[in-house]
XYZ file of C-alpha atoms in Angstrom:
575
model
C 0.000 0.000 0.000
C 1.413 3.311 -1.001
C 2.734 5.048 2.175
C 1.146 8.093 3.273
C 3.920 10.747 2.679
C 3.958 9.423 -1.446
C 0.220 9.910 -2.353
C -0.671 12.746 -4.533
C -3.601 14.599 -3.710
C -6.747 13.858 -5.764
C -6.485 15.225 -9.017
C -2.922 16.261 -8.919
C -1.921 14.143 -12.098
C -4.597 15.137 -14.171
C -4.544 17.902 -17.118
C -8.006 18.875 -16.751
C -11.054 19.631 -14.958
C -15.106 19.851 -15.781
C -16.982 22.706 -15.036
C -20.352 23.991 -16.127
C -19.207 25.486 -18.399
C -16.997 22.969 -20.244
C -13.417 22.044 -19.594
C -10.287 24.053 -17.921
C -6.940 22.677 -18.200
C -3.248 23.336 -18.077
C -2.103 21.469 -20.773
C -0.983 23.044 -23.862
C -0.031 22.460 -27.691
C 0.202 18.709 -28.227
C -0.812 17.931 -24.735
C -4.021 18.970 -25.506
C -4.343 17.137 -28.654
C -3.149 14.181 -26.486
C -6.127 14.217 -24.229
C -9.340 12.424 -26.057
C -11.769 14.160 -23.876
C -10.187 17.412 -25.076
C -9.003 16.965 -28.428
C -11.771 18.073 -30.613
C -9.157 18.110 -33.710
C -10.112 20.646 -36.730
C -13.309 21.568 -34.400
C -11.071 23.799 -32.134
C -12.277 27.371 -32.769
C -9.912 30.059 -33.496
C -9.995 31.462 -29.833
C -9.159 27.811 -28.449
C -6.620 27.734 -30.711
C -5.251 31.280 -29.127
C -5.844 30.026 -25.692
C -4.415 26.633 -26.230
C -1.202 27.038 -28.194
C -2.650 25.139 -31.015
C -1.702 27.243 -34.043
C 0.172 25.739 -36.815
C -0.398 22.149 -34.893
C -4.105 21.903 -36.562
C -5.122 22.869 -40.804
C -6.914 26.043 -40.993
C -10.328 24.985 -41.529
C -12.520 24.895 -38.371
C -15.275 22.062 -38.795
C -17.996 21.242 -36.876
C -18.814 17.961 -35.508
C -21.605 17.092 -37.985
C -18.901 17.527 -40.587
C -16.347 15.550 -38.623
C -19.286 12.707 -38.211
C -20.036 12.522 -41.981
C -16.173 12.223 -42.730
C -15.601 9.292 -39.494
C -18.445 7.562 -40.935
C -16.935 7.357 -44.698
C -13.505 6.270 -43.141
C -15.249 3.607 -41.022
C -17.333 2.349 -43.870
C -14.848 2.198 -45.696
C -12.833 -0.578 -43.904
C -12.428 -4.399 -45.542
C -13.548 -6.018 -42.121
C -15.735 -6.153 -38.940
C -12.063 -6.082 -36.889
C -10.752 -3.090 -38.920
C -13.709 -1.672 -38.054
C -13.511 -1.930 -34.470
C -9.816 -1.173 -34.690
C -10.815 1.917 -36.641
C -13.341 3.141 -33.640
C -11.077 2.647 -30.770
C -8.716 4.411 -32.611
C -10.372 6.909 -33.179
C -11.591 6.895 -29.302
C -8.186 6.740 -27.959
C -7.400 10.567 -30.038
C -11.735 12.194 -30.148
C -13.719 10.602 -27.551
C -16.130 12.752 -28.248
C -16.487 11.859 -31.904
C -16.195 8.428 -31.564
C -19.494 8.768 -29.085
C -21.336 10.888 -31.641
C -20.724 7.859 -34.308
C -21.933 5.573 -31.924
C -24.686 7.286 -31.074
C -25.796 8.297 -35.012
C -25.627 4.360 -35.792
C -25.798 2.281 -32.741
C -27.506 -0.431 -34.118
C -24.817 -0.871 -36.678
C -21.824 -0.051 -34.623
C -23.134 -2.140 -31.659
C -21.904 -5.526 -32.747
C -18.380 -3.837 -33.205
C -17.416 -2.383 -30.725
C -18.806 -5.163 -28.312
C -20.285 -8.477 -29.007
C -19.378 -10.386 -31.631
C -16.591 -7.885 -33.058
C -14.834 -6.984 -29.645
C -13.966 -11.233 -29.123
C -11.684 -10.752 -32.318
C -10.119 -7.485 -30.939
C -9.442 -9.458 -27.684
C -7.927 -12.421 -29.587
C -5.337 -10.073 -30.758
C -5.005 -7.638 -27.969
C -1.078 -8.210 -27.280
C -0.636 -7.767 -31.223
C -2.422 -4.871 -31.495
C -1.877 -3.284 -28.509
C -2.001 0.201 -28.830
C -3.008 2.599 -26.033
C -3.459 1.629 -22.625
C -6.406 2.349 -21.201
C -8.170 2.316 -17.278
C -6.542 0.289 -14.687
C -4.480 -3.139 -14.843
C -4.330 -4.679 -11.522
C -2.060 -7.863 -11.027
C -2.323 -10.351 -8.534
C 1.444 -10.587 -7.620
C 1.512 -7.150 -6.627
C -1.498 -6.291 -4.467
C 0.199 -3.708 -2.613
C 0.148 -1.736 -5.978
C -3.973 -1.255 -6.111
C -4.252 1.897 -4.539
C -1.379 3.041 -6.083
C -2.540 1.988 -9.639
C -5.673 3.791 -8.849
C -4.487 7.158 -7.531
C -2.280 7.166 -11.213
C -5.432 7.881 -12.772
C -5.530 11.336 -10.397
C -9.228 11.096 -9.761
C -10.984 11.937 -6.666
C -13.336 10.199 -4.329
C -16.106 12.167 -6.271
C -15.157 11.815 -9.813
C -15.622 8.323 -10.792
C -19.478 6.964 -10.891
C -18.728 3.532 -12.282
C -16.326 1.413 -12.480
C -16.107 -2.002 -14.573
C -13.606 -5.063 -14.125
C -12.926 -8.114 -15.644
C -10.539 -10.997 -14.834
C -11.388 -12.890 -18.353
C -11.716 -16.131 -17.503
C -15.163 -16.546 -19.424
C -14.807 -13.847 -22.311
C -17.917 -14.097 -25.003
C -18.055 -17.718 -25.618
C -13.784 -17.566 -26.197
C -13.471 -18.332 -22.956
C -9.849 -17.386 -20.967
C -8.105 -14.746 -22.944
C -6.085 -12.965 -19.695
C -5.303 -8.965 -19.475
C -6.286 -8.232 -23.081
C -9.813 -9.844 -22.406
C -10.319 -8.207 -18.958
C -9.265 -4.635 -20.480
C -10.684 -5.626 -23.695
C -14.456 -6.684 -22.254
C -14.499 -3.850 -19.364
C -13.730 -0.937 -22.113
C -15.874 -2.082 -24.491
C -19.037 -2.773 -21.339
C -18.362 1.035 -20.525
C -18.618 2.214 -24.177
C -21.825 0.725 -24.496
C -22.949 2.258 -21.198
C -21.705 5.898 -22.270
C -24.054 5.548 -25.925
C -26.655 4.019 -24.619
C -26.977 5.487 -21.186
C -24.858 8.496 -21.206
C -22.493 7.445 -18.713
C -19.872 10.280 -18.500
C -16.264 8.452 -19.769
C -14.736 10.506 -17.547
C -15.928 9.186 -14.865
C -16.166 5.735 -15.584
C -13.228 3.228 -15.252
C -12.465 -0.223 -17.044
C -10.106 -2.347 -14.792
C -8.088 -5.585 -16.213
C -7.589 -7.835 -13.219
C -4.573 -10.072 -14.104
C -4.695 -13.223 -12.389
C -2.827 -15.069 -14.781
C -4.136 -17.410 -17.447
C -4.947 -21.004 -18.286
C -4.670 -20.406 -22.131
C -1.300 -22.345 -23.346
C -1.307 -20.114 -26.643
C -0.875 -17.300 -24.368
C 1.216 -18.197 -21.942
C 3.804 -19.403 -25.092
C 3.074 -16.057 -26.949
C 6.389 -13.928 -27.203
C 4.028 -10.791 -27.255
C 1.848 -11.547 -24.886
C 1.570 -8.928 -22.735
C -0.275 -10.140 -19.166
C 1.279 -12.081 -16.054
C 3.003 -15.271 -17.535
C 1.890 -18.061 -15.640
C -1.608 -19.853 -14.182
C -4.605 -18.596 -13.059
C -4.286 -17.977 -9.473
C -7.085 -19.605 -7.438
C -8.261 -19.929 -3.840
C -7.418 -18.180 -1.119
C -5.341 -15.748 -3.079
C -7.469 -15.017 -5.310
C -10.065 -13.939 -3.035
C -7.479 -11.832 -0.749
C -6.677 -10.222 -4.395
C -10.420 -9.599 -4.938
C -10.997 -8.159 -1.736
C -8.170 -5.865 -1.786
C -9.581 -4.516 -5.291
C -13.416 -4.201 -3.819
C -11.766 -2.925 -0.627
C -9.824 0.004 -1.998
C -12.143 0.795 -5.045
C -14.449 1.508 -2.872
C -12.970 3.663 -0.185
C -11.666 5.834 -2.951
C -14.045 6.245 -4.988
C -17.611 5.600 -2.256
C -20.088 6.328 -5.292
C -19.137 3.900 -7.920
C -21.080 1.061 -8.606
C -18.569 -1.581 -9.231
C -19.495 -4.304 -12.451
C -18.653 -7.358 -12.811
C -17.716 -8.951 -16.386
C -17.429 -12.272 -17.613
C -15.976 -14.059 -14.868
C -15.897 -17.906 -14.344
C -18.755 -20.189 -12.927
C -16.576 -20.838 -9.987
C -15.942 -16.978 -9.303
C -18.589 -15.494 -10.618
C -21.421 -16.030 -8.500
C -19.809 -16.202 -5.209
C -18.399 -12.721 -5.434
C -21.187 -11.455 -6.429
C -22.781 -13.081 -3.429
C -20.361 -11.562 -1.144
C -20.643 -8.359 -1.989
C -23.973 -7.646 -3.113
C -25.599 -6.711 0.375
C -22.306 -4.147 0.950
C -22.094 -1.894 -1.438
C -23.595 -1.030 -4.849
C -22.409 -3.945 -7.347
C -23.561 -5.955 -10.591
C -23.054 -9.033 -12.640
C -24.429 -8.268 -16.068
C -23.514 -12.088 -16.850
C -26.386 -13.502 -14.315
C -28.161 -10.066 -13.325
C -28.709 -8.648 -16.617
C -29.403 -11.215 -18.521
C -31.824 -12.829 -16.124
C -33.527 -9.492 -15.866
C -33.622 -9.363 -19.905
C -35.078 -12.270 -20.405
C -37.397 -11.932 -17.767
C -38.417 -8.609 -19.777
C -38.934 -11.035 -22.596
C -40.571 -13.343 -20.601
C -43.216 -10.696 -19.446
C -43.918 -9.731 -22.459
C -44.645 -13.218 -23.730
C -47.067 -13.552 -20.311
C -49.306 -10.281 -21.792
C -49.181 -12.088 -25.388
C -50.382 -15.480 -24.016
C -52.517 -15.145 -21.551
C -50.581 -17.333 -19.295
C -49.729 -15.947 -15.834
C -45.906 -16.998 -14.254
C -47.139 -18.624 -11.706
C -48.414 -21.507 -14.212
C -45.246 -21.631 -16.465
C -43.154 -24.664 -16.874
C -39.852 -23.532 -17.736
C -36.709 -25.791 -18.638
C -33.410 -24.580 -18.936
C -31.096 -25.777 -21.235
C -27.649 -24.574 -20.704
C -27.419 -24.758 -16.775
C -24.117 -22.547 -16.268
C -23.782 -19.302 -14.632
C -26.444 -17.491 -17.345
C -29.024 -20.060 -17.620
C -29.224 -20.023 -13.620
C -28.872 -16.722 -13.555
C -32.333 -16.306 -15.422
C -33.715 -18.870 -13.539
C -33.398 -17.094 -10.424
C -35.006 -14.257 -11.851
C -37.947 -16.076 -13.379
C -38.363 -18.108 -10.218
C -38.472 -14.256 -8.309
C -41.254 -12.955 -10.782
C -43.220 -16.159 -9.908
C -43.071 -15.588 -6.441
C -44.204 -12.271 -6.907
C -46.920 -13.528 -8.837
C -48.371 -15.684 -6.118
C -46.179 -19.063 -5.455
C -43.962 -19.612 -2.489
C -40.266 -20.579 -3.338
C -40.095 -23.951 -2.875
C -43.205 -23.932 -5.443
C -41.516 -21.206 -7.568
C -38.385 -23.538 -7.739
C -39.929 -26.959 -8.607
C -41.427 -25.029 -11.743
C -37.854 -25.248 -13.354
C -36.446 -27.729 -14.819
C -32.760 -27.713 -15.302
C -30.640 -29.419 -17.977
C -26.945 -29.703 -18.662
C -24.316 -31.500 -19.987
C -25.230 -34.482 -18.039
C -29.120 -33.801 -19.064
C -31.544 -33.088 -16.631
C -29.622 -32.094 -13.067
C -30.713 -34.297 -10.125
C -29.979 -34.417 -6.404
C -27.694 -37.465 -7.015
C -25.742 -36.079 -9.070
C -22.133 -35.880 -7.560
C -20.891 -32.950 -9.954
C -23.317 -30.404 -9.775
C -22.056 -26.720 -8.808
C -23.263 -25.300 -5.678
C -25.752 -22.726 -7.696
C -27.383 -25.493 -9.515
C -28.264 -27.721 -6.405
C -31.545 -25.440 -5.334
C -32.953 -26.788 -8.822
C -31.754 -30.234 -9.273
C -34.761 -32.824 -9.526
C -35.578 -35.142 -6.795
C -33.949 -38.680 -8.566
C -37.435 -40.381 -7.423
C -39.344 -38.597 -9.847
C -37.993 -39.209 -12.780
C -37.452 -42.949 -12.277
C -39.267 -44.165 -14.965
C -37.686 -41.227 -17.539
C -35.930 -42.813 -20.491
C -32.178 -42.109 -20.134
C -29.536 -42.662 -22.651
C -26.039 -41.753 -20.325
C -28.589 -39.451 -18.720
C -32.003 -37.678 -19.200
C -32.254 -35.723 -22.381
C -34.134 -32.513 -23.917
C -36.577 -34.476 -25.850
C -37.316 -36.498 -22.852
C -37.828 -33.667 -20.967
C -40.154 -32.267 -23.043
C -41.870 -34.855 -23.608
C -42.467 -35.245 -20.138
C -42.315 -31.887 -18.793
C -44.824 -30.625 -21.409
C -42.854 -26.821 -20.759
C -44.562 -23.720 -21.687
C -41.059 -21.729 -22.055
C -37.799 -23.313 -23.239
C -34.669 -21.518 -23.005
C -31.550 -21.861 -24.327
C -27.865 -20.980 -23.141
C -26.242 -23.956 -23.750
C -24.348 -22.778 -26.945
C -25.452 -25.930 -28.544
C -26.433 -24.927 -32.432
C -29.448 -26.567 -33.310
C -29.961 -28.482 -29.989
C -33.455 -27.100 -30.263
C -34.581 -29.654 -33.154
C -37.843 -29.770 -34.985
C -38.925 -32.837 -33.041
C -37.845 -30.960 -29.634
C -39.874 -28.152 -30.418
C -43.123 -29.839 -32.096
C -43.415 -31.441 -28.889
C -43.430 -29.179 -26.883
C -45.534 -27.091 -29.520
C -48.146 -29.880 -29.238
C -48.741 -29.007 -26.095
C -49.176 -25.348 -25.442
C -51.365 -22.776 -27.021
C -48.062 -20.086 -27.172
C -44.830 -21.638 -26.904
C -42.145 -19.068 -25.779
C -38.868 -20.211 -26.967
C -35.823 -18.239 -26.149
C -32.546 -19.631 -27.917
C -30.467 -16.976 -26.429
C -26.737 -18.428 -27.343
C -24.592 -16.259 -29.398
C -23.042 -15.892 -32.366
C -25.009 -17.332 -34.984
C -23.252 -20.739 -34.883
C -24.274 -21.236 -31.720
C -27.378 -20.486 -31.476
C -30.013 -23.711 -30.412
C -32.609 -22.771 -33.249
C -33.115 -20.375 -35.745
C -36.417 -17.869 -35.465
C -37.595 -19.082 -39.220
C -37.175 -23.029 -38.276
C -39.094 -22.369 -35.056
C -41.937 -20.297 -36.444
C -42.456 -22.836 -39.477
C -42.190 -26.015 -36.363
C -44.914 -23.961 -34.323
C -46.999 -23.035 -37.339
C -46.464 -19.205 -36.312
C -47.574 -19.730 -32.688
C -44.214 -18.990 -31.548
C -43.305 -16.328 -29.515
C -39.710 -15.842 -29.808
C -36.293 -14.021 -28.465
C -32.800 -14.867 -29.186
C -29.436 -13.552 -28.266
C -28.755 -12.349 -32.213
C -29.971 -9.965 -34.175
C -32.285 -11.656 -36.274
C -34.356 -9.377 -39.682
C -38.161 -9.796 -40.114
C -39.313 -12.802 -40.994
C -42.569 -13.411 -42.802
C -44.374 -16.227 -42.164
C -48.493 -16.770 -43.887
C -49.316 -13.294 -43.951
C -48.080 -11.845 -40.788
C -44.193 -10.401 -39.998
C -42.488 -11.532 -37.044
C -40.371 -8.614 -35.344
C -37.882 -11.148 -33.292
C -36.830 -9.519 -30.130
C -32.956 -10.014 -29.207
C -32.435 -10.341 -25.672
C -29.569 -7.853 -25.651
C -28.713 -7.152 -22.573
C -27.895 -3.329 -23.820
C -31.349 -2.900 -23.565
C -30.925 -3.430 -19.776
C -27.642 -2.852 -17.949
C -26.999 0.715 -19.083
C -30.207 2.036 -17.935
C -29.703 -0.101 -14.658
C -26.377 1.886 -14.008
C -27.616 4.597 -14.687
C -30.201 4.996 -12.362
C -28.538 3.223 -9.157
C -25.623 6.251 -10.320
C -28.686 8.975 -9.976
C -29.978 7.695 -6.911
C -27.081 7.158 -5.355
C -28.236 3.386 -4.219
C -26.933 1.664 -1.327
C -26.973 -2.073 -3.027
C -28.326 -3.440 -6.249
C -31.474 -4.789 -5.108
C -33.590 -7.633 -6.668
C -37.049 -5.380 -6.826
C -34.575 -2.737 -8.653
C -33.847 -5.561 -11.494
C -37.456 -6.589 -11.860
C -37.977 -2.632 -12.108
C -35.523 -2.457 -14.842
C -37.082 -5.299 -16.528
C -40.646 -4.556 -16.234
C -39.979 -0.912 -17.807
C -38.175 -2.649 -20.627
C -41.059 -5.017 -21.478
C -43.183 -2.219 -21.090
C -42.082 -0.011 -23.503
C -43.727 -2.243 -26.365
C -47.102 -3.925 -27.189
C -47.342 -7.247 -27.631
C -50.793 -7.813 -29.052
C -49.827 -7.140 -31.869
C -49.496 -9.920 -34.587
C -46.491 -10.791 -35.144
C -44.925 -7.865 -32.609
C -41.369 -7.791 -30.934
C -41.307 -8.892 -27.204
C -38.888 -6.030 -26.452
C -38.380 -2.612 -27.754
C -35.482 -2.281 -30.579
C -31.665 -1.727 -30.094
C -31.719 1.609 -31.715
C -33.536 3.156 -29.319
C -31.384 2.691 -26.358
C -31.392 5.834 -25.226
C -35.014 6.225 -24.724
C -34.658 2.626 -23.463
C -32.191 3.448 -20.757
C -33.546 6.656 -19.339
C -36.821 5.060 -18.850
C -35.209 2.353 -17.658
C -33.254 4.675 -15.068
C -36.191 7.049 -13.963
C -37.901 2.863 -12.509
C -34.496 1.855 -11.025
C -34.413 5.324 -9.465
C -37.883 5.628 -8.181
C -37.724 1.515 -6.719
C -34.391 2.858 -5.179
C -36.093 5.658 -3.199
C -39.395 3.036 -2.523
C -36.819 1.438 -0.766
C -35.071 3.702 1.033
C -31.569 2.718 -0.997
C -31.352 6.090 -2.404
C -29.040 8.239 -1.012
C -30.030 11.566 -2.774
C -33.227 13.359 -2.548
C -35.717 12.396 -5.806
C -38.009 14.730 -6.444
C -37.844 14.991 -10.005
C -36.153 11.559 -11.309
C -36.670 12.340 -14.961
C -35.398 15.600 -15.107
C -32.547 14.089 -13.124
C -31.920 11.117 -15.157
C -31.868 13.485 -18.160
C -29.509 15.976 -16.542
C -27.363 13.291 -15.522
C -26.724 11.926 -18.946
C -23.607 12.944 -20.696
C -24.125 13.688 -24.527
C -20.969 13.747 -27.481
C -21.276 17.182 -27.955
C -18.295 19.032 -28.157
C -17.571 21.675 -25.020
C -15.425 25.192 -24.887
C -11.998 24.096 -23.573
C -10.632 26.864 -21.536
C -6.908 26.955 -20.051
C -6.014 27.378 -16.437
C-alpha cells in the first residue's frame, strides 16, 4: 500500500477539470491534442486555438462535428472487415472521444456488434498484437500492494468516478480465458456501451483488467503476450486479491457502482454473493441477462394469456447465465403468487449431463436449489442421462430456453413437442453468435406453425411467415444494464437490489405492445437511449421506494436526463 507521505492529492496528475461550463486545463499544444476528452481536432475554434497554443499544430479549416461525423463515418465504412472496423473506432476513441461517441450514437444499431459483441472477441484475440493505447486500470495479482497506487495514477478523486467495470477474463464471449487483453478488452468495451446508450460520463467511468494469470497455453507461449506469464491464481489468493480490489475501489471512490464482467462459474457467482448486500455492485452475466429475459418473458405472459405462476420452464444450458435467469424467473413467480419452494420446482434444469438431479455428484453449488428429486424421474428414459426431448416430452414446458451454446440443440422434433402441447410456446434460444445459437427464429416459427413467440441472443431481420411479420426480439442485454447503471448512479443506491432488477425489466417489457401480430417482445436496439432513461427514472424511483437512495428524488426524470452525458463538443478553456 502506497505510504502516506507518497500519495498525490486527488487530481494532482490530471490535465483537466469539468466545469459547467466545459473544460479548464493546463495542458498546452500537443498535450491537448493528447487528451481524447479534449481533443476536438479541426473543431477547435480560433480562440481555443489562441488560448491553447494550437496554431500551426491543426489545418486552418474549423469544422464542426456534424462535418467531422459525416467524414468518421466514410472512413469507417470504408474498412475491408468487422475487426478493422472496431480497430478503426477505438482508434479513433483513444485521439476524439467525443467523436467516436457521436458515431456511436448516429448508428448504434450498426456499430453495436463492433465495438462489443461479436466484433470486440476478435479485438481481444489479438489484444497483445495490437496493442495500442493503454487504457483504465491493470491490476495484477502478484503485486497487491500496488492497487491503490494503480488507482491514484489515474488522479481522480473520491467524487469523480461513478462507475467502475472489471474483468478478470476467464469466461470472455463464448472464447473463454483470454487474460489482461480480455479483462481490459471486455471492461472498455461494457463502458462504451454504457456511455451511448446510457450516457455514462467516460470521464468518470473506469475499465479495470484484473490479471490473475491465465490457463490459455497459446498465451502463456506467446512472445508478445503482454499479461502475467503463468496460471490462473485460485483460492485463497485469489479472493485476498479480490478483496483488496473491492476494498480500496471503494474507499476511494464511495459512489461507484462496481461491475462485474465475464468471470468464471466458480468466481462469478460467489463474489457477487459476497458483496452484493455491501455496497452497490452488478453481474451483467447472471443479473442482466436474467432481468432481460425476464423482460422477454413478461412480455410473452401479456401475449399469451398465461400468468408466471403456471409456467413450466426448462433450462437448457445450466451454467452461470441459464441459472442466472432462472433465479429471476423463479423471483417474478413468487411475486406472482407461489412460495419458493413452489416457484423452484417449476424449473427444470438441464446440462451437460441432461436433466440435473440431487444425485448427481458434480453439480455446482448454484445449480443444487434446482436439481430434480432422482425419485421422480425414475421411470424417464435415459440414454447416459435424461435428455431434452425427454424432458419435453415429459415436462410438457410452456417456455424453453436456451444458453447452452449448442447450435441446433433445439430440433424440430424438440420443439413440435413441446408445440403440441401449449397454445403459445415461448422459446428463447439466447446463445450467441449465430453458430451457436439452439434454433433459428424461421425453423421455429415454421415447427410452431407461427404460434411462436420468440427471443434470441442475435440480431435476427423480419421474418414473414403466412401473412403476418415476425419482429424477433434479441435479448440484448444493452437494452438493460446501461439504464440499470444509470439509475442506481442517480440515486445514489446503497446495493443493487432484486425489486430494482425486476424494475428495470418490467420498464423494458413495457415499452412495447405485444398484441400485436407478429410484434417484438422487447423494444429495438436503436432506441437505447429512450430505453435506458426510462429504464433509469424505474431503477431510481424503486431505489427511493426502498429507502436505498441516497439523494433526494423529487424529479427523477429531469434528473436522469440531466445526468446523462451527450458527445457534444464543449469550450476548452486553459487554467
Amino acid at each position: 500500500m502506497a505510504g502516506e507521505e507518497n500519495r498525490r492529492p486527488a487530481g494532482a496528475n490530471r490535465v483537466f477539470e469539468e466545469t459547467d461550463e466545459g473544460y479548464l486545463t493546463s495542458a498546452r499544444g500537443l498535450e491537448v491534442l493528447r487528451e481524447p476528452l479534449l481533443n476536438k481536432g479541426t473543431a477547435f475554434t480560433v480562440e481555443e486555438r489562441d488560448e491553447l497554443d494550437l496554431h500551426g499544430l491543426l489545418p486552418t479549416a474549423v469544422e464542426t462535428l456534424d462535418q467531422q461525423a459525416r467524414r468518421g463515418y466514410a472512413q469507417y465504412r470504408a474498412q475491408a472487415t468487422d475487426l478493422l472496423k472496431n480497430i478503426y473506432l477505438e482508434a479513433l476513441r483513444d485521439r476524439d472521444e467525443v467523436l467516436y461517441y457521436r458515431l456511436l450514437s448516429d448508428h448504434l444499431r450498426e456499430m453495436l456488434p463492433i465495438v462489443y459483441d461479436p466484433t470486440v472477441a476478435q479485438a481481444i484475440e489479438n489484444y497483445s498484437h495490437e496493442y495500442r493505447r493503454p487504457r483504465g486500470v491493470y491490476l495484477s495479482v502478484d503485486d497487491v500492494d500496488g492497487i491503490e497506487r494503480a488507482f491514484a495514477d489515474l488522479g481522480l478523486g473520491p467524487d469523480d468516478v461513478d462507475l467502475v467495470v472489471a474483468s478478470d477474463a476467464e469466461e470472455i464471449l463464448g472464447i473463454g480465458d483470454w487474460g489482461v487483453g480480455g479483462g481490459a478488452g471486455i471492461a472498455a468495451g461494457k463502458l462504451a456501451v454504457y456511455t451511448a446508450a446510457a450516457g455514462i460520463d467516460p470521464a468518470r467511468a473506469v475499465p479495470v483488467a484484473l490479471d490473475v494469470g491465465t490457463d490459455n497455453e497459446g498465451l502463456l507461449n506467446d512472445p508478445g503476450y503482454v499479461g502475467n506469464r503463468h496460471a490462473r491464481v485460485r483460492g485463497r489468493r485469489y479472493d485476498d486479491f479480490i478483496d483488496a480490489y473491492v476494498t480500496t475501489a471503494t474507499r476511494m471512490f464511495p459512489g461507484a457502482l462496481l461491475h462485474w464482467e465475464d468471470f468464471g462459474p466458480s468466481n462469478g457467482r460467489r463474489i457477487l454473493e459476497k458483496y452484493t448486500g455491501a455496497i452497490p455492485t452488478f453481474n451483467d452475466d447472471m443479473q442482466g441477462t436474467g432481468a432481460i429475459v425476464l423482460a422477454a418473458m413478461l412480455g410473452a405472459v401479456r401475449a399469451s394469456g398465461t400468468p408466471m405462476r403456471d409456467q413450466r420452464i426448462v433450462v437448457f444450458g445450466a451454467g452461470t447465465a441459464g441459472i442466472g435467469i432462472a433465479d429471476q424467473l423463479r423471483s417474478a413467480m413468487v411475486r406472482d403468487g407461489l412460495d419458493p419452494d413452489a416457484a423452484t420446482r417449476r424449473i427444470w434444469p438441464v446440462d451437460k449431463q441432461g436433466l440435473l438431479l440431487d444425485d448427481m455428484t458434480d453439480l455446482r453449488d448454484f445449480q443444487t436449489p434446482y436439481a430434480r428429486p432422482a425419485e421422480e424421474v425414475r421411470d424417464w428414459k435415459r440414454d447416459g442421462g435424461i435428455g431434452l426431448p425427454e424432458v419435453v416430452e415429459r415436462v410438457k414446458p410452456t417456455m424453453l430456453l436456451g444458453t447452452s451454446t449448442a447450435h441446433g440443440a433445439f430440433t424440430e422434433q424438440v420443439v413440435r413437442a413441446m408445440a403440441a402441447g401449449v397454445d403459445r410456446p415461448v422459446i428463447f434460444p439466447i446463445s450467441n453468435p449465430t453458430e451457436r445459437i439452439e434454433a433459428m427464429p424461421a425453423d421455429l416459427l415454421r415447427w410452431t406453425d407461427g404460434r411462436a413467440l420468440i427471443a434470441t441472443g442475435i440480431p435476427v431481420n423480419p421474418i414473414t411467415y403466412g401473412r403476418v411479420t415476425y419482429t424477433i426480439a434479441q435479448a440484448n442485454n444493452a437494452l438493460l444494464y446501461p439504464g440499470l447503471g444509470l439509475g442506481t448512479i442517480v440515486s445514489r443506491a446503497r446495493r443493487v437490489s432484486d425489486g430494482m432488477l425486476q424494475a428495470a425489466a418490467e420498464a423494458v417489457g413495457g415499452m412495447v405492445d405485444v398484441t400485436a401480430p407478429g410484434a417484438s417482445l422487447l423494444p429495438q436496439v436503436e432506441n437505447l437511449r429512450e430505453v435506458s432513461a426510462t429504464v433509469a427514472v424505474a431503477v431510481a424511483e424503486q431505489a427511493a421506494r426502498e429507502n436505498l437512495a441516497r439523494v433526494d428524488l423529487k424529479d427523477p426524470v429531469q434528473q436522469v436526463q440531466d445526468a446523462m452525458w451527450q458527445p457534444v463538443y464543449r469550450r476548452v478553456r486553459g487554467r
